[in-house]
DNA sequence: ATATATAATCGTAATATTGCAATATCAAAT
DNA sequence: ATTTGATATTGCAATATTACGATTATATAT
């Protein structure tokens, strides 16, 4: 097969997995960290910073964006990617609630 | 290509991505949750519970295990999978430190 | 209007992941 | 020693992901 059997799981479990997928590639973690560190949201140099080609970075940005983690703004000539802190916080809470729930019982 | 270019990222970023990968499939999240809920660590019925074949579950368990999240114990005839709470806690802290660090700045 | 800079999309190749049937392994009980 | 029950491994097919070159779209400046 190759495709995940999403139907058999609850929306909650699928959601957790979807969010985790965003962080499941080091380039995406690096991109998020880099964006957050840029005080003035300079953007196009993510490519130089990370060391992957422009199309590849663009692809990773799309994945991050589809999860709702980006806010694009215009600042002069170039697009400014920013982190959607509200969503980011939501994701942190989703993980923490899963971690906390799971941390009990067993052995 | 198809393979991630791991060399270009720091160990820390690769580690975060590796941990995230464990949670990046709903079956694995389901398995972790199910194991944690079983007070007496009954095990072999994960297969019945989740609805995937035994080899597939075994494969997912391996992924979880390689990350260090399982503690296998023997209890009567069947192996008892338990969550390695220490590692689990470590992972939670890794995520939280990343989330907290990233939550500042930008737009 | 044209040139320039920046980012997105397309097409494609390489690799990874997911899933299962068949088989093998291993431990406990008989 | 053999059977039995439970888990791991192997082999394979289908799909997804990662990466990049070439191209296209978009916006700003000239």
Short mmCIF file of C-alpha atoms (C1' of nucleotides) in Angstrom, two decimals:
data_model
loop_
_atom_site.label_atom_id
_atom_site.label_comp_id
_atom_site.label_asym_id
_atom_site.label_seq_id
_atom_site.Cartn_x
_atom_site.Cartn_y
_atom_site.Cartn_z
CA UNK A 1 0.00 0.00 0.00
CA UNK A 2 1.95 3.02 1.19
CA UNK A 3 -0.91 5.26 2.18
CA UNK A 4 -1.86 5.63 5.81
CA UNK A 5 -5.27 4.25 6.75
CA UNK A 6 -6.61 7.47 8.14
CA UNK A 7 -10.24 6.32 8.26
CA UNK A 8 -9.67 3.96 11.12
CA UNK A 9 -8.47 6.65 13.50
CA UNK A 10 -10.29 9.42 15.29
CA UNK A 11 -10.00 12.99 14.08
CA UNK A 12 -8.05 13.85 17.21
CA UNK A 13 -5.39 11.24 16.54
CA UNK A 14 -5.15 12.22 12.90
CA UNK A 15 -4.81 15.85 13.92
CA UNK A 16 -1.95 15.12 16.29
CA UNK A 17 -0.17 13.17 13.56
CA UNK A 18 -0.72 15.96 11.03
CA UNK A 19 0.76 18.54 13.35
CA UNK A 20 3.69 16.27 14.17
CA UNK A 21 4.39 15.88 10.47
CA UNK A 22 5.18 19.57 10.23
CA UNK A 23 7.99 19.11 12.72
CA UNK A 24 9.07 15.75 11.34
CA UNK A 25 11.62 17.25 8.96
CA UNK A 26 14.69 19.10 10.21
CA UNK A 27 14.48 21.67 7.42
CA UNK A 28 11.02 22.69 8.58
CA UNK A 29 12.13 22.93 12.19
CA UNK A 30 15.07 25.01 11.01
CA UNK A 31 12.83 27.26 8.95
CA UNK A 32 10.47 27.87 11.87
CA UNK A 33 13.35 28.61 14.20
CA UNK A 34 15.00 30.91 11.68
CA UNK A 35 11.86 32.87 10.96
CA UNK A 36 11.21 33.32 14.63
CA UNK A 37 14.72 34.65 15.21
CA UNK A 38 14.50 37.32 12.50
CA UNK A 39 13.31 40.43 14.27
CA UNK A 40 12.35 42.15 11.05
CA UNK A 41 11.06 39.08 9.25
CA UNK A 42 13.55 39.19 6.42
CA UNK A 43 12.69 36.27 4.29
CA UNK A 44 14.27 35.36 0.97
CA UNK A 45 17.51 34.38 2.63
CA UNK A 46 15.96 31.35 4.29
CA UNK A 47 17.33 29.62 1.23
CA UNK A 48 20.89 30.79 1.93
CA UNK A 49 20.49 30.14 5.61
CA UNK A 50 19.26 26.56 5.40
CA UNK A 51 21.25 25.34 2.42
CA UNK A 52 18.51 23.85 0.29
CA UNK A 53 17.29 25.03 -3.08
CA UNK A 54 14.62 27.67 -3.44
CA UNK A 55 11.95 25.26 -4.73
CA UNK A 56 12.63 22.88 -1.87
CA UNK A 57 12.35 25.64 0.73
CA UNK A 58 9.19 26.83 -0.96
CA UNK A 59 7.77 23.32 -0.71
CA UNK A 60 8.59 23.10 2.99
CA UNK A 61 7.06 26.52 3.54
CA UNK A 62 3.89 25.26 1.93
CA UNK A 63 3.70 22.36 4.35
CA UNK A 64 4.18 24.75 7.26
CA UNK A 65 1.64 27.10 5.75
CA UNK A 66 -1.00 24.44 5.14
CA UNK A 67 -0.85 23.64 8.83
CA UNK A 68 -1.75 27.28 9.44
CA UNK A 69 1.56 28.22 11.01
CA UNK A 70 2.43 31.12 8.70
CA UNK A 71 1.23 34.66 8.35
CA UNK A 72 2.47 36.27 5.14
CA UNK A 73 2.87 40.03 5.12
CA UNK A 74 4.28 42.42 2.59
CA UNK A 75 7.11 44.65 3.64
CA UNK A 76 8.63 46.63 0.82
CA UNK A 77 9.39 44.38 -2.09
CA UNK A 78 9.58 40.96 -0.57
CA UNK A 79 7.09 38.75 1.20
CA UNK A 80 7.57 38.44 4.90
CA UNK A 81 6.83 35.13 6.45
CA UNK A 82 5.90 35.22 10.07
CA UNK A 83 4.82 32.58 12.50
CA UNK A 84 1.17 32.49 13.42
CA UNK A 85 1.73 32.50 17.14
CA UNK A 86 -1.87 31.65 17.97
CA UNK A 87 -1.74 28.44 15.94
CA UNK A 88 1.73 27.70 17.20
CA UNK A 89 0.50 27.98 20.76
CA UNK A 90 -2.49 25.79 19.92
CA UNK A 91 -0.15 23.09 18.61
CA UNK A 92 1.97 23.27 21.72
CA UNK A 93 -1.12 22.79 23.84
CA UNK A 94 -2.33 19.90 21.69
CA UNK A 95 0.99 18.13 22.20
CA UNK A 96 1.11 18.87 25.88
CA UNK A 97 -2.39 17.62 26.47
CA UNK A 98 -1.53 14.41 24.63
CA UNK A 99 1.73 14.03 26.54
CA UNK A 100 0.10 14.71 29.87
CA UNK A 101 -2.81 12.36 29.26
CA UNK A 102 -0.48 9.60 28.18
CA UNK A 103 2.04 9.98 30.96
CA UNK A 104 0.01 8.03 33.49
CA UNK A 105 -0.58 4.34 34.22
CA UNK A 106 1.22 1.30 33.00
CA UNK A 107 4.07 -0.55 34.66
CA UNK B 1 16.48 12.48 -4.52
CA UNK B 2 13.89 11.61 -1.90
CA UNK B 3 16.23 11.39 1.04
CA UNK B 4 16.42 14.19 3.55
CA UNK B 5 19.69 16.07 3.64
CA UNK B 6 20.40 15.48 7.30
CA UNK B 7 24.05 16.61 7.16
CA UNK B 8 23.17 20.25 6.73
CA UNK B 9 21.27 20.49 10.00
CA UNK B 10 22.43 20.54 13.59
CA UNK B 11 22.03 17.46 15.76
CA UNK B 12 19.44 19.30 17.80
CA UNK B 13 17.21 20.00 14.79
CA UNK B 14 17.59 16.45 13.52
CA UNK B 15 16.69 15.14 16.97
CA UNK B 16 13.52 17.19 17.15
CA UNK B 17 12.51 15.95 13.71
CA UNK B 18 13.25 12.34 14.66
CA UNK B 19 11.10 12.57 17.75
CA UNK B 20 8.31 14.25 15.80
CA UNK B 21 8.37 11.39 13.31
CA UNK B 22 7.29 8.99 16.02
CA UNK B 23 4.10 10.99 16.47
CA UNK B 24 3.68 11.70 12.76
CA UNK B 25 1.48 8.66 12.16
CA UNK B 26 -1.95 8.29 13.75
CA UNK B 27 -1.47 4.57 14.34
CA UNK B 28 1.58 5.27 16.48
CA UNK B 29 -0.21 7.94 18.45
CA UNK B 30 -3.07 5.49 18.91
CA UNK B 31 -0.72 2.74 20.05
CA UNK B 32 0.95 5.01 22.60
CA UNK B 33 -2.38 6.17 23.91
CA UNK B 34 -3.75 2.66 24.08
CA UNK B 35 -0.73 1.25 25.89
CA UNK B 36 -0.87 4.04 28.40
CA UNK B 37 -4.54 3.40 29.11
CA UNK B 38 -4.07 -0.29 29.85
CA UNK B 39 -3.58 -0.48 33.59
CA UNK B 40 -2.16 -3.97 33.47
CA UNK B 41 -0.23 -3.60 30.29
CA UNK B 42 -2.15 -6.19 28.32
CA UNK B 43 -0.62 -6.16 24.95
CA UNK B 44 -1.36 -8.50 22.09
CA UNK B 45 -4.77 -6.98 21.46
CA UNK B 46 -3.29 -3.74 20.19
CA UNK B 47 -3.86 -5.36 16.83
CA UNK B 48 -7.58 -5.83 17.46
CA UNK B 49 -7.85 -2.41 19.03
CA UNK B 50 -6.23 -0.39 16.27
CA UNK B 51 -7.47 -2.30 13.24
CA UNK B 52 -4.23 -2.87 11.39
CA UNK B 53 -2.52 -6.18 10.70
CA UNK B 54 -0.11 -7.72 13.17
CA UNK B 55 2.98 -7.09 11.03
CA UNK B 56 2.01 -3.48 10.56
CA UNK B 57 1.50 -2.94 14.28
CA UNK B 58 4.80 -4.67 14.94
CA UNK B 59 6.50 -2.31 12.53
CA UNK B 60 5.01 0.74 14.21
CA UNK B 61 6.02 -0.64 17.60
CA UNK B 62 9.57 -0.89 16.31
CA UNK B 63 9.58 2.75 15.32
CA UNK B 64 8.31 3.71 18.76
CA UNK B 65 10.83 1.39 20.35
CA UNK B 66 13.80 2.68 18.38
CA UNK B 67 13.03 6.12 19.74
CA UNK B 68 13.39 4.63 23.22
CA UNK B 69 9.76 5.04 24.18
CA UNK B 70 9.05 1.41 25.09
CA UNK B 71 9.96 -0.76 28.00
CA UNK B 72 9.26 -4.44 27.31
CA UNK B 73 8.49 -6.64 30.28
CA UNK B 74 7.37 -10.22 30.55
CA UNK B 75 4.16 -10.96 32.32
CA UNK B 76 3.10 -14.57 32.06
CA UNK B 77 3.26 -15.70 28.48
CA UNK B 78 3.08 -12.52 26.52
CA UNK B 79 5.35 -9.54 26.23
CA UNK B 80 4.16 -6.44 27.96
CA UNK B 81 4.85 -3.17 26.28
CA UNK B 82 5.03 -0.20 28.53
CA UNK B 83 5.85 3.41 27.91
CA UNK B 84 9.25 4.58 29.04
CA UNK B 85 7.98 7.54 30.97
CA UNK B 86 11.41 9.05 31.46
CA UNK B 87 12.01 9.24 27.71
CA UNK B 88 8.46 10.35 27.12
CA UNK B 89 8.95 13.21 29.56
CA UNK B 90 12.24 14.07 27.89
CA UNK B 91 10.50 14.33 24.54
CA UNK B 92 7.81 16.53 25.97
CA UNK B 93 10.46 18.84 27.36
CA UNK B 94 12.36 18.89 24.06
CA UNK B 95 9.20 19.97 22.26
CA UNK B 96 8.29 22.52 24.87
CA UNK B 97 11.72 24.08 24.86
CA UNK B 98 11.55 24.36 21.08
CA UNK B 99 8.05 25.79 21.19
CA UNK B 100 8.91 28.26 23.90
CA UNK B 101 12.10 29.42 22.21
CA UNK B 102 10.32 29.89 18.93
CA UNK B 103 7.28 31.68 20.28
CA UNK B 104 8.94 35.07 20.45
CA UNK B 105 9.75 37.82 17.95
CA UNK B 106 8.51 38.37 14.44
CA UNK B 107 5.56 40.43 13.35
"C1'" DA C 1 6.42 49.00 -20.97
"C1'" DT C 2 10.59 46.58 -19.53
"C1'" DA C 3 13.79 44.81 -16.57
"C1'" DT C 4 14.74 42.83 -12.16
"C1'" DA C 5 14.16 40.38 -8.04
"C1'" DT C 6 11.50 37.10 -5.53
"C1'" DA C 7 8.57 33.28 -4.78
"C1'" DA C 8 5.48 29.56 -6.63
"C1'" DT C 9 4.63 25.74 -9.68
"C1'" DC C 10 5.72 21.84 -12.80
"C1'" DG C 11 8.03 17.80 -13.96
"C1'" DT C 12 10.82 14.27 -12.62
"C1'" DA C 13 14.10 11.19 -10.12
"C1'" DA C 14 15.45 9.03 -5.87
"C1'" DT C 15 14.28 7.43 -1.55
"C1'" DA C 16 11.13 6.54 2.46
"C1'" DT C 17 6.93 4.99 4.44
"C1'" DT C 18 2.90 2.22 4.95
"C1'" DG C 19 0.61 -2.04 4.78
"C1'" DC C 20 -0.09 -6.95 4.44
"C1'" DA C 21 0.61 -12.08 3.33
"C1'" DA C 22 3.69 -15.51 4.25
"C1'" DT C 23 7.06 -17.16 7.05
"C1'" DA C 24 10.13 -17.55 10.87
"C1'" DT C 25 11.20 -17.21 15.69
"C1'" DC C 26 10.61 -17.70 20.50
"C1'" DA C 27 8.74 -18.88 25.03
"C1'" DA C 28 5.69 -21.50 27.76
"C1'" DA C 29 2.91 -25.41 28.44
"C1'" DT C 30 1.78 -30.03 27.61
"C1'" DA D 1 10.01 -33.08 21.84
"C1'" DT D 2 5.80 -31.04 20.22
"C1'" DT D 3 2.26 -28.02 20.17
"C1'" DT D 4 0.53 -23.51 20.91
"C1'" DG D 5 0.18 -18.60 21.23
"C1'" DA D 6 2.41 -14.37 20.44
"C1'" DT D 7 5.63 -11.39 18.18
"C1'" DA D 8 9.30 -10.41 14.65
"C1'" DT D 9 11.09 -10.64 10.02
"C1'" DT D 10 10.94 -10.94 5.01
"C1'" DG D 11 9.38 -9.70 0.59
"C1'" DC D 12 6.76 -6.99 -2.03
"C1'" DA D 13 3.36 -3.49 -3.91
"C1'" DA D 14 1.40 1.11 -3.53
"C1'" DT D 15 1.85 5.63 -2.17
"C1'" DA D 16 4.25 9.68 -0.06
"C1'" DT D 17 8.12 12.59 0.62
"C1'" DT D 18 12.24 15.03 -0.51
"C1'" DA D 19 14.96 17.50 -3.63
"C1'" DC D 20 16.16 20.17 -7.64
"C1'" DG D 21 16.26 22.19 -12.54
"C1'" DA D 22 13.41 24.63 -15.52
"C1'" DT D 23 9.81 27.51 -15.92
"C1'" DT D 24 6.19 30.61 -14.68
"C1'" DA D 25 3.94 34.15 -12.02
"C1'" DT D 26 4.10 38.41 -9.37
"C1'" DA D 27 5.55 42.71 -7.77
"C1'" DT D 28 8.53 46.53 -7.65
"C1'" DA D 29 11.67 49.72 -9.79
"C1'" DT D 30 13.36 51.98 -13.76
#
